[in-house]
Coordinates of C-alpha atoms in Angstrom, one line a residue:
X23 CA -21.9 72.7 45.5
X24 CA -23.8 75.5 47.3
X25 CA -21.9 75.0 50.6
X26 CA -19.3 77.8 50.0
X27 CA -22.1 80.3 49.1
X28 CA -24.2 79.3 52.1
X29 CA -21.2 79.6 54.5
X30 CA -20.4 83.0 53.1
X31 CA -24.0 84.3 53.6
X32 CA -23.9 82.9 57.2
X33 CA -20.6 84.7 57.9
X34 CA -21.7 88.0 56.4
X35 CA -25.4 88.2 57.3
X36 CA -26.4 85.8 60.1
X37 CA -23.3 85.7 62.5
X38 CA -22.9 89.5 62.9
X39 CA -26.6 89.8 63.9
X40 CA -26.3 86.9 66.4
X41 CA -23.1 88.3 67.9
X42 CA -24.6 91.7 68.2
X43 CA -27.6 90.4 70.1
X44 CA -25.7 87.9 72.2
X45 CA -22.2 89.1 72.9
X46 CA -21.2 86.1 75.0
X47 CA -21.9 83.7 72.1
X48 CA -19.0 82.1 70.1
X49 CA -19.3 80.7 66.7
X50 CA -17.5 77.6 65.3
X51 CA -17.9 75.7 62.1
X52 CA -18.2 72.0 62.3
X53 CA -19.1 69.0 60.0
X54 CA -18.4 69.3 56.3
X55 CA -17.1 72.9 56.6
X56 CA -14.5 72.0 59.2
X57 CA -13.4 68.9 57.3
X58 CA -12.9 70.9 54.2
X59 CA -10.8 73.4 56.1
X60 CA -8.6 70.6 57.5
X61 CA -8.2 69.0 54.0
X62 CA -7.3 72.4 52.5
X63 CA -4.6 72.9 55.1
X64 CA -3.2 69.4 54.4
X65 CA -3.3 70.1 50.6
X66 CA -1.4 73.4 51.0
X67 CA 1.4 71.6 52.9
X68 CA 1.5 68.8 50.3
X69 CA 1.5 71.2 47.4
X70 CA 4.3 73.2 49.0
X71 CA 6.4 70.0 49.5
X72 CA 5.8 68.9 46.0
X73 CA 6.5 72.4 44.7
X74 CA 9.9 72.5 46.5
X75 CA 10.9 68.9 45.4
X76 CA 10.1 69.8 41.7
X77 CA 12.1 73.0 42.0
X78 CA 15.1 71.2 43.5
X79 CA 15.0 68.6 40.8
X80 CA 14.8 71.1 38.0
X81 CA 17.7 73.1 39.4
X82 CA 19.8 69.9 39.6
X83 CA 18.9 69.0 36.0
X84 CA 19.2 72.3 34.3
X85 CA 22.0 73.8 36.5
X86 CA 20.0 77.0 36.7
X87 CA 17.8 78.6 39.3
X88 CA 16.6 81.1 36.7
X89 CA 15.3 78.5 34.2
X90 CA 13.5 76.7 37.1
X91 CA 11.9 80.0 38.2
X92 CA 10.8 80.8 34.6
X93 CA 9.1 77.4 34.3
X94 CA 7.2 77.7 37.6
X95 CA 6.1 81.2 36.6
X96 CA 3.8 79.7 34.0
X97 CA 1.7 77.9 36.7
X98 CA -0.4 81.0 37.4
X99 CA -1.3 81.1 33.7
X100 CA -2.8 77.7 34.0
X101 CA -4.7 78.7 37.1
X102 CA -6.2 81.7 35.2
X103 CA -7.4 79.3 32.6
X104 CA -9.0 77.0 35.2
X105 CA -10.9 79.9 36.8
X106 CA -12.0 81.1 33.4
X107 CA -13.3 77.5 32.7
X108 CA -15.3 77.6 36.0
X109 CA -16.9 80.8 34.8
X110 CA -17.8 79.4 31.4
X111 CA -19.3 76.3 32.9
X112 CA -21.0 78.2 35.7
X113 CA -19.3 76.0 38.3
X114 CA -18.5 77.0 41.9
X115 CA -14.8 76.8 42.8
X116 CA -14.5 74.1 45.4
X117 CA -11.9 71.9 47.1
X118 CA -11.9 69.5 44.1
X119 CA -11.1 72.5 41.9
X120 CA -7.9 73.0 43.9
X121 CA -7.0 69.3 43.4
X122 CA -7.5 69.7 39.7
X123 CA -5.2 72.8 39.8
X124 CA -2.5 70.7 41.5
X125 CA -2.7 68.1 38.7
X126 CA -2.7 70.9 36.1
X127 CA 0.4 72.4 37.6
X128 CA 2.3 69.1 37.0
X129 CA 1.3 69.0 33.4
X130 CA 2.2 72.7 32.7
X131 CA 5.6 72.1 34.4
X132 CA 6.2 69.0 32.4
X133 CA 5.4 70.7 29.0
X134 CA 7.7 73.5 30.0
X135 CA 10.6 71.1 31.0
X136 CA 10.3 69.3 27.6
X137 CA 10.7 72.6 25.7
X138 CA 13.5 74.0 27.8
X139 CA 15.4 70.6 27.7
X140 CA 15.2 70.5 23.9
X141 CA 16.5 74.1 23.7
X142 CA 19.5 73.2 25.9
X143 CA 20.2 70.1 23.7
X144 CA 20.3 72.4 20.6
X145 CA 22.6 74.8 22.4
X146 CA 25.0 71.9 23.3
X147 CA 24.9 70.9 19.6
X148 CA 26.2 74.3 18.7
X149 CA 23.1 76.2 17.5
X150 CA 22.7 79.9 18.0
X151 CA 20.5 81.0 20.9
X152 CA 17.6 82.3 18.7
X153 CA 17.8 79.2 16.5
X154 CA 17.8 76.9 19.5
X155 CA 14.7 78.5 20.9
X156 CA 12.9 78.5 17.6
X157 CA 13.7 74.9 16.7
X158 CA 12.9 73.7 20.2
X159 CA 9.4 75.3 19.9
X160 CA 9.0 73.6 16.5
X161 CA 10.2 70.2 17.8
X162 CA 8.0 70.2 20.8
X163 CA 4.9 71.9 19.4
X164 CA 3.3 68.6 18.3
X165 CA 3.9 66.7 21.6
X166 CA 2.6 69.6 23.7
X167 CA -0.4 70.2 21.6
X168 CA -1.2 66.4 21.5
X169 CA -0.9 66.2 25.3
X170 CA -3.3 69.2 25.6
X171 CA -5.8 67.8 23.2
X172 CA -5.9 64.3 24.5
X173 CA -6.1 65.3 28.1
X174 CA -8.8 67.9 27.5
X175 CA -10.9 65.6 25.3
X176 CA -10.6 62.9 28.0
X177 CA -12.1 65.3 30.5
X178 CA -14.9 66.4 28.2
X179 CA -17.3 63.6 29.0
X180 CA -17.1 64.2 32.7
X181 CA -17.4 68.0 32.2
X182 CA -20.6 67.5 30.1
X183 CA -22.0 64.8 32.4
X184 CA -25.4 65.9 33.9
X185 CA -26.0 63.1 36.5
X186 CA -25.9 64.1 40.2
X187 CA -23.3 61.4 40.9
X188 CA -20.7 63.2 38.6
X189 CA -21.4 66.7 39.8
X190 CA -18.8 66.8 42.5
X191 CA -16.0 65.7 40.1
X192 CA -16.8 68.3 37.4
X193 CA -14.8 71.1 39.1
X194 CA -11.7 69.0 39.1
X195 CA -12.1 68.1 35.4
X196 CA -12.8 71.7 34.4
X197 CA -9.7 72.9 36.2
X198 CA -7.5 70.5 34.3
X199 CA -9.1 70.8 30.9
X200 CA -9.6 74.5 30.6
X201 CA -6.4 75.3 32.5
X202 CA -4.4 73.1 30.2
X203 CA -5.9 74.4 27.0
X204 CA -5.3 78.0 28.1
X205 CA -1.9 77.4 29.8
X206 CA -0.4 75.4 26.9
X207 CA -1.4 78.0 24.3
X208 CA 0.2 80.8 26.3
X209 CA 3.2 78.6 27.2
X210 CA 4.1 78.1 23.6
X211 CA 4.2 81.9 23.2
X212 CA 5.4 83.2 26.5
X213 CA 8.1 80.6 27.5
X214 CA 10.3 81.3 24.5
X215 CA 10.1 85.1 25.1
X216 CA 10.9 84.6 28.8
X217 CA 14.0 82.4 27.9
X218 CA 15.2 85.0 25.4
X219 CA 14.7 87.9 27.9
X220 CA 16.5 85.9 30.6
X221 CA 19.4 85.3 28.1
X222 CA 19.6 89.1 27.5
X223 CA 19.8 89.8 31.2
X224 CA 22.5 87.2 31.7
X225 CA 24.5 88.6 28.8
X226 CA 24.3 92.2 30.2
X227 CA 25.2 91.1 33.7
X228 CA 28.2 89.1 32.6
X229 CA 29.3 92.0 30.3
X230 CA 29.0 94.5 33.2
X231 CA 30.6 92.6 36.0
X232 CA 33.0 90.2 34.5
X233 CA 35.9 90.7 32.1
X234 CA 36.0 89.0 28.7
X235 CA 33.9 88.7 25.6
X236 CA 30.6 86.9 25.9
X237 CA 28.0 85.7 23.4
X238 CA 24.3 84.9 23.9
X239 CA 25.2 81.2 23.8
X240 CA 28.2 81.3 26.1
X241 CA 26.2 82.7 29.1
X242 CA 23.8 79.8 29.0
X243 CA 24.2 77.1 31.8
X244 CA 23.9 74.2 29.2
X245 CA 26.9 75.6 27.2
X246 CA 28.9 76.4 30.3
X247 CA 28.3 72.8 31.6
X248 CA 29.4 71.4 28.2
X249 CA 32.6 73.5 28.2
X250 CA 33.4 72.4 31.8
X251 CA 33.0 68.8 30.8
X252 CA 35.3 69.2 27.8
X253 CA 37.9 70.9 30.1
X254 CA 37.7 68.1 32.6
X255 CA 37.9 65.5 29.9
X256 CA 41.0 67.2 28.4
X257 CA 42.7 67.4 31.8
X258 CA 42.0 63.8 32.3
X259 CA 43.6 62.8 29.0
X260 CA 46.6 64.9 29.7
X261 CA 47.1 63.4 33.1
X262 CA 46.7 59.9 31.7
X263 CA 49.3 60.7 28.9
X264 CA 51.9 62.0 31.4

């Protein structure tokens, strides 16, 4: 657990003095430090690929780049909660903390998808924009809170474990538990506000640059897709009738 602190002290205090006394000497970290750097590089690549795949899938499902970006914008909120949890527990941020953050990001994204998908369903059912957002929050409040509660309680025994064998896993558990508790609470407040703000921007853009009369509901991708499907269905019926 003290390895990052020791390396930092060596880099800031020891190495400059050695290089000053012996200009021809070069410094290279080996062993556990080098392995951690290699693993961190691999994790960054893996996380980037997973991030891109999730983004593409959400764009295909929601038919909206903006909604996908709004969902991903909530990941940093969970990371803040994970860092806050490390401070409360007095835990050093380590490689396993980053692994926990990767798992945390998936749960935060999943909770956000559930809420946005429910809102889109209500919009397709004909509800007003504000009602759809409000009712989606009510409908998904219990599942999101239960997911947060059960996951966090499941991590609690590991976080509270004092044996040496469990110490290296505690940062991962703390990242997931604290990040999920903080991120889910903020998600339930911030995500509906972001969706309504995005809807307002869409409405203003459509009104400024395109002719016609638009409502808050008509500019939403879910409603547009429904109208396109209805038009396609009507055209198919007319062709068959002819």
